[in-house]
Amino acid sequence: MSRQDADAGPHRSDSWGAGQGRRAMLLAGATVAAGLAMPDEAAAQARPAAGGGMPVTHYRTASIDGVEVFYREAGPADAPVVLLLHGFPTSSHMFRNLIPALADRWRVIAPDYPGYGQSGMPDRGRFVYTFDRFGEIVGGLLDRLGVRRCVMYVMDYGAPVGWRLALARPDRVAGLIVQNGNAYDEGLREFWDPIKAYWADGSVERRNALRGLVTLETTKFQYTDGVRDLSRISPDNWVHDQALLDRPGNADIQLDLLYDYRTNLPLYPKVQAWFRERRPPTLIMWGGNDKIFPAEGAHPYRRDLPDAEVHLLDTGHFALEDKLDVMVPLIRNFLAHKAAPR
């Protein structure tokens, strides 16, 4: 895969053969709204069943270790579980369109981490904002909901949260959907240089230099950079996210987490060993134009997961906002035929 591949068209898969690639193109051209007919049984599995109505999403809260954790849930209670783990600076809001596209056949759960979305935002003096703590909170929620096995969709910050869940309970993970979520040193490039400088000394000066990352300009950038057609991106995204970032005290929570992100790098060898040992079925869908987690972070997964299905999409960081019509058929096909959450 290369940036040229990413720019060549709507998306490219390097895991299917030529004949299968033609079918992938058919899937990529399908839209959930249009409900276009597809030629074979596998393609039929890749879209919601007709006539079933729109699945209902429920908005719930659970107290986990004294923190009010908000989560979205949809789908049959006894269905295989898909866990959706969001990125920065958003929340489960990023999955609002994906959830009903999956919930006819799968139980979909999408939590907000503490300090994000509609979850509680405990004071930094009594709650330590780290990825370890987020993993514990989400794991506690899964235990509360009786989830013993699931497919994890990890994006951005969702990756280090998900990796901790996987290392703590390897048998819980039935498969992976990775979307611009890093597990390799190669994936942290120029964008991360000022953050790495903060990791190096933890100084107030370096910390304050990163405050631009929680401004409206940067939030909007994350949604629009690398997108060919900006009319596909709802401005509600950055308005929603920025309102939550602008809450008193939230900027310092985000800076705490940026500093804690350094703890993910020593974890990568353990995560990669887990990939090799467990070989979870894996679907990688990556916004190839992303400057935060660039395409260089997608390639190395194939070293440890040679059977992974990989698609570089011609879009940016928040790929679901631009390429939902491409991604839903790929996800549904993967869940139906390659991952076994039960």
XYZ file of C-alpha atoms in Angstrom:
342
model
C 0.000 0.000 0.000
C 1.161 3.556 -0.614
C -0.191 7.066 -0.537
C -0.564 6.742 -4.293
C -2.816 3.754 -3.645
C -4.851 5.762 -1.159
C -5.323 8.619 -3.612
C -6.142 6.453 -6.596
C -9.827 6.100 -5.842
C -12.487 5.624 -3.201
C -10.534 2.855 -1.495
C -8.080 0.057 -2.152
C -7.890 -3.414 -0.613
C -4.579 -5.282 -0.768
C -5.935 -8.430 0.863
C -8.280 -9.739 -1.828
C -7.408 -11.215 -5.173
C -8.321 -9.648 -8.464
C -11.676 -11.404 -8.706
C -12.506 -10.639 -5.108
C -11.376 -7.051 -5.668
C -14.163 -6.634 -8.216
C -16.668 -7.729 -5.596
C -15.087 -5.290 -3.100
C -15.697 -2.494 -5.590
C -19.343 -3.519 -5.802
C -19.599 -3.445 -2.030
C -17.887 -0.072 -1.844
C -20.361 1.398 -4.291
C -23.362 0.263 -2.288
C -25.070 2.618 0.139
C -27.177 1.707 3.112
C -29.784 4.311 2.229
C -30.187 3.203 -1.358
C -30.302 -0.506 -0.488
C -28.871 -1.439 -3.895
C -29.107 -5.111 -4.904
C -25.848 -7.090 -4.785
C -25.068 -10.221 -6.743
C -24.271 -12.901 -4.167
C -25.113 -14.131 -0.686
C -22.050 -12.574 0.892
C -22.966 -9.171 -0.469
C -26.500 -9.615 0.789
C -25.066 -10.137 4.261
C -23.269 -6.818 3.906
C -26.353 -4.654 4.316
C -29.206 -4.514 6.816
C -32.142 -6.794 6.095
C -34.947 -5.032 4.267
C -38.317 -4.533 5.909
C -37.010 -4.864 9.462
C -37.351 -1.191 10.332
C -34.666 1.024 11.848
C -33.076 -0.450 14.990
C -33.614 1.584 18.144
C -30.585 2.973 19.993
C -30.841 3.205 23.772
C -28.888 5.811 25.765
C -27.891 4.481 29.166
C -25.632 5.196 32.121
C -23.924 2.826 34.561
C -21.891 3.647 37.654
C -18.482 1.972 37.288
C -15.987 2.461 40.121
C -17.899 5.549 41.166
C -17.883 7.118 37.679
C -21.066 7.628 35.689
C -20.343 5.965 32.342
C -22.663 6.785 29.466
C -23.077 4.285 26.653
C -25.166 3.743 23.555
C -26.632 0.290 23.061
C -28.686 -1.216 20.257
C -29.558 -4.597 18.823
C -30.848 -7.915 20.193
C -29.762 -8.593 23.774
C -28.691 -12.147 22.888
C -26.842 -11.250 19.671
C -23.043 -11.304 19.209
C -21.504 -8.113 20.634
C -19.619 -5.406 18.758
C -17.827 -2.948 21.069
C -17.157 0.510 19.588
C -14.278 2.451 21.172
C -14.070 6.110 20.193
C -11.186 8.479 19.610
C -10.118 11.984 20.633
C -11.689 14.515 20.936
C -15.064 12.935 20.330
C -17.193 10.263 22.037
C -19.679 7.548 21.127
C -21.256 10.320 19.061
C -18.821 9.322 16.293
C -20.685 6.001 15.953
C -24.213 7.441 15.847
C -24.650 6.523 12.166
C -22.845 3.178 12.308
C -24.834 1.774 15.238
C -28.215 1.450 13.469
C -26.445 0.054 10.392
C -25.257 -2.934 12.467
C -27.886 -3.370 15.156
C -30.283 -5.500 13.118
C -27.953 -8.503 13.609
C -25.504 -7.529 16.336
C -25.659 -6.119 19.840
C -23.702 -2.882 19.595
C -22.254 -1.136 22.652
C -20.461 2.231 22.459
C -19.288 3.815 25.746
C -17.979 7.305 26.449
C -14.754 7.393 28.482
C -14.692 9.502 31.653
C -14.289 13.157 30.665
C -15.797 12.533 27.217
C -19.269 12.826 25.775
C -22.035 12.286 28.311
C -19.958 10.352 30.852
C -19.014 11.890 34.169
C -15.992 14.179 34.337
C -14.561 13.589 37.803
C -12.086 16.093 39.149
C -8.450 15.363 38.325
C -7.712 15.430 42.042
C -9.742 12.266 42.645
C -9.593 10.480 39.292
C -6.408 9.772 37.342
C -6.980 10.196 33.603
C -4.857 7.456 32.048
C -5.376 4.800 29.409
C -4.899 2.134 32.064
C -7.799 3.624 33.991
C -9.954 3.858 30.868
C -9.302 0.185 30.165
C -10.393 -0.696 33.695
C -13.566 1.411 33.421
C -14.596 -0.043 30.052
C -13.757 -3.548 31.261
C -15.954 -2.941 34.299
C -18.796 -1.835 32.060
C -18.480 -4.989 29.951
C -18.573 -7.101 33.097
C -21.651 -5.227 34.270
C -23.357 -5.870 30.928
C -22.388 -9.545 30.922
C -20.209 -9.286 27.811
C -17.858 -12.262 27.771
C -16.824 -12.048 24.119
C -16.960 -9.319 21.493
C -15.493 -7.865 18.328
C -13.717 -4.590 19.103
C -13.809 -1.577 16.774
C -10.881 0.630 17.821
C -10.191 4.130 16.545
C -7.549 6.645 17.687
C -7.646 6.604 21.528
C -9.890 3.565 21.251
C -6.848 1.529 20.199
C -4.848 1.868 23.454
C -8.054 1.329 25.440
C -8.819 -1.766 23.374
C -5.281 -3.134 23.606
C -5.489 -3.005 27.385
C -8.781 -4.867 27.312
C -7.257 -7.502 25.031
C -4.143 -8.000 27.158
C -6.171 -8.218 30.355
C -8.735 -10.682 28.961
C -7.397 -12.220 25.723
C -10.328 -14.618 25.386
C -12.814 -11.743 25.365
C -11.760 -10.530 21.926
C -13.278 -12.423 18.998
C -12.069 -10.050 16.305
C -10.756 -6.583 15.536
C -11.893 -3.703 13.383
C -9.093 -1.132 13.292
C -9.693 2.357 11.926
C -6.781 4.789 12.259
C -5.771 3.221 15.551
C -2.071 2.759 16.211
C -0.115 -0.260 17.466
C 3.301 0.387 15.897
C 6.073 2.979 16.281
C 5.913 3.644 12.541
C 2.480 5.197 13.013
C 3.691 8.144 15.113
C 5.195 10.601 12.667
C 5.658 14.390 12.332
C 2.349 15.336 13.941
C 3.573 13.742 17.175
C 6.918 15.578 17.423
C 5.721 18.332 19.821
C 3.865 15.718 21.870
C 7.012 13.599 22.087
C 8.878 16.700 23.267
C 6.337 16.963 26.091
C 6.863 13.297 26.933
C 10.604 13.914 27.155
C 10.490 16.445 29.995
C 6.860 16.833 31.124
C 7.450 20.546 31.524
C 4.729 23.170 31.925
C 6.169 24.967 28.896
C 5.836 21.883 26.679
C 2.384 21.190 28.078
C 1.124 24.690 27.372
C 2.523 24.502 23.828
C -0.036 21.753 23.141
C -3.120 23.734 24.167
C -3.795 24.481 20.521
C -4.786 20.814 20.144
C -8.010 21.444 22.075
C -9.101 24.517 20.119
C -11.919 24.726 17.580
C -9.410 25.139 14.751
C -7.772 21.791 15.511
C -11.059 20.017 16.178
C -12.392 21.124 12.802
C -9.083 20.146 11.175
C -9.461 16.590 12.433
C -12.771 16.241 10.606
C -11.936 18.071 7.392
C -8.264 17.517 6.578
C -7.760 14.904 3.855
C -11.446 14.914 2.833
C -12.105 15.445 -0.887
C -15.717 16.610 -0.615
C -16.300 18.711 2.500
C -20.033 18.808 1.845
C -20.103 15.203 3.154
C -18.944 16.310 6.631
C -21.515 17.668 9.068
C -20.324 20.743 11.001
C -22.326 19.376 13.922
C -19.265 17.209 14.609
C -16.845 19.932 15.635
C -19.572 22.038 17.265
C -20.546 19.053 19.437
C -16.980 18.068 20.317
C -15.756 21.594 20.994
C -18.611 22.359 23.367
C -17.421 19.448 25.521
C -13.742 20.356 25.221
C -14.576 23.892 26.367
C -16.018 22.716 29.696
C -14.016 24.120 32.620
C -11.165 21.749 33.403
C -11.535 19.559 30.328
C -8.507 20.949 28.491
C -6.245 19.832 31.340
C -7.816 16.371 31.247
C -6.906 16.157 27.570
C -3.353 17.313 28.235
C -3.030 14.685 30.987
C -4.022 12.024 28.459
C -1.645 13.341 25.811
C 1.149 12.950 28.347
C -0.026 9.473 29.309
C -0.068 8.420 25.654
C 3.678 7.809 26.063
C 2.789 4.670 28.069
C 1.353 3.077 24.947
C 4.680 2.748 23.145
C 6.219 0.238 25.613
C 2.959 -1.712 25.327
C 3.234 -2.167 21.552
C 5.525 -5.256 21.652
C 3.050 -7.002 23.984
C 0.149 -6.081 21.712
C 2.026 -7.330 18.656
C 2.835 -10.590 20.448
C -0.874 -10.940 21.243
C -1.644 -10.445 17.542
C 0.768 -13.225 16.593
C -0.362 -15.621 19.312
C -4.121 -15.134 19.016
C -4.442 -14.211 15.313
C -7.802 -12.486 15.812
C -9.757 -12.021 12.568
C -8.992 -8.421 11.644
C -10.484 -5.809 9.349
C -8.393 -2.668 8.879
C -10.081 0.368 7.347
C -7.753 3.354 7.382
C -8.222 6.950 6.285
C -5.148 7.094 4.078
C -4.942 10.913 4.105
C -4.804 11.185 7.907
C -1.901 13.276 9.220
C -2.444 12.261 12.857
C -2.317 8.502 12.320
C -0.993 8.266 8.762
C -1.096 5.248 6.482
C 2.396 4.246 7.644
C 0.687 2.987 10.782
C -1.590 0.645 8.846
C 1.069 -1.322 6.949
C 2.854 -2.973 9.924
C -0.269 -4.827 11.064
C 0.365 -7.270 8.230
C 3.657 -8.320 9.842
C 1.803 -9.819 12.778
C -1.635 -10.391 11.239
C -0.873 -11.619 7.711
C -4.495 -12.606 7.096
C -5.863 -9.155 7.963
C -8.184 -7.569 5.422
C -6.789 -4.093 4.721
C -8.461 -1.128 3.020
C -6.917 2.313 2.583
C -9.708 4.832 2.155
C -9.380 8.128 0.318
C -10.277 10.249 3.339
C -8.918 11.648 6.574
C -8.961 10.945 10.296
C -12.673 10.472 11.014
C -13.368 8.153 8.109
C -16.903 7.229 9.212
C -18.068 10.794 8.602
C -17.019 10.611 4.951
C -17.020 6.936 3.945
C -19.848 5.327 5.898
C -21.334 4.034 2.637
C -18.063 2.219 1.886
C -17.348 1.039 5.407
C -20.712 -0.420 6.430
C -20.738 -3.149 3.740
C -17.135 -4.059 4.592
C -17.912 -4.260 8.318
C -21.079 -6.289 7.860
C -19.364 -8.736 5.526
C -16.466 -9.117 7.983
C -18.777 -9.683 10.959
C -20.941 -12.154 9.088
C -18.167 -14.262 7.588
C -14.869 -13.805 9.420
C -15.451 -12.800 13.035
C -17.271 -14.948 15.578
C -18.134 -12.871 18.655
C -19.957 -15.695 20.471
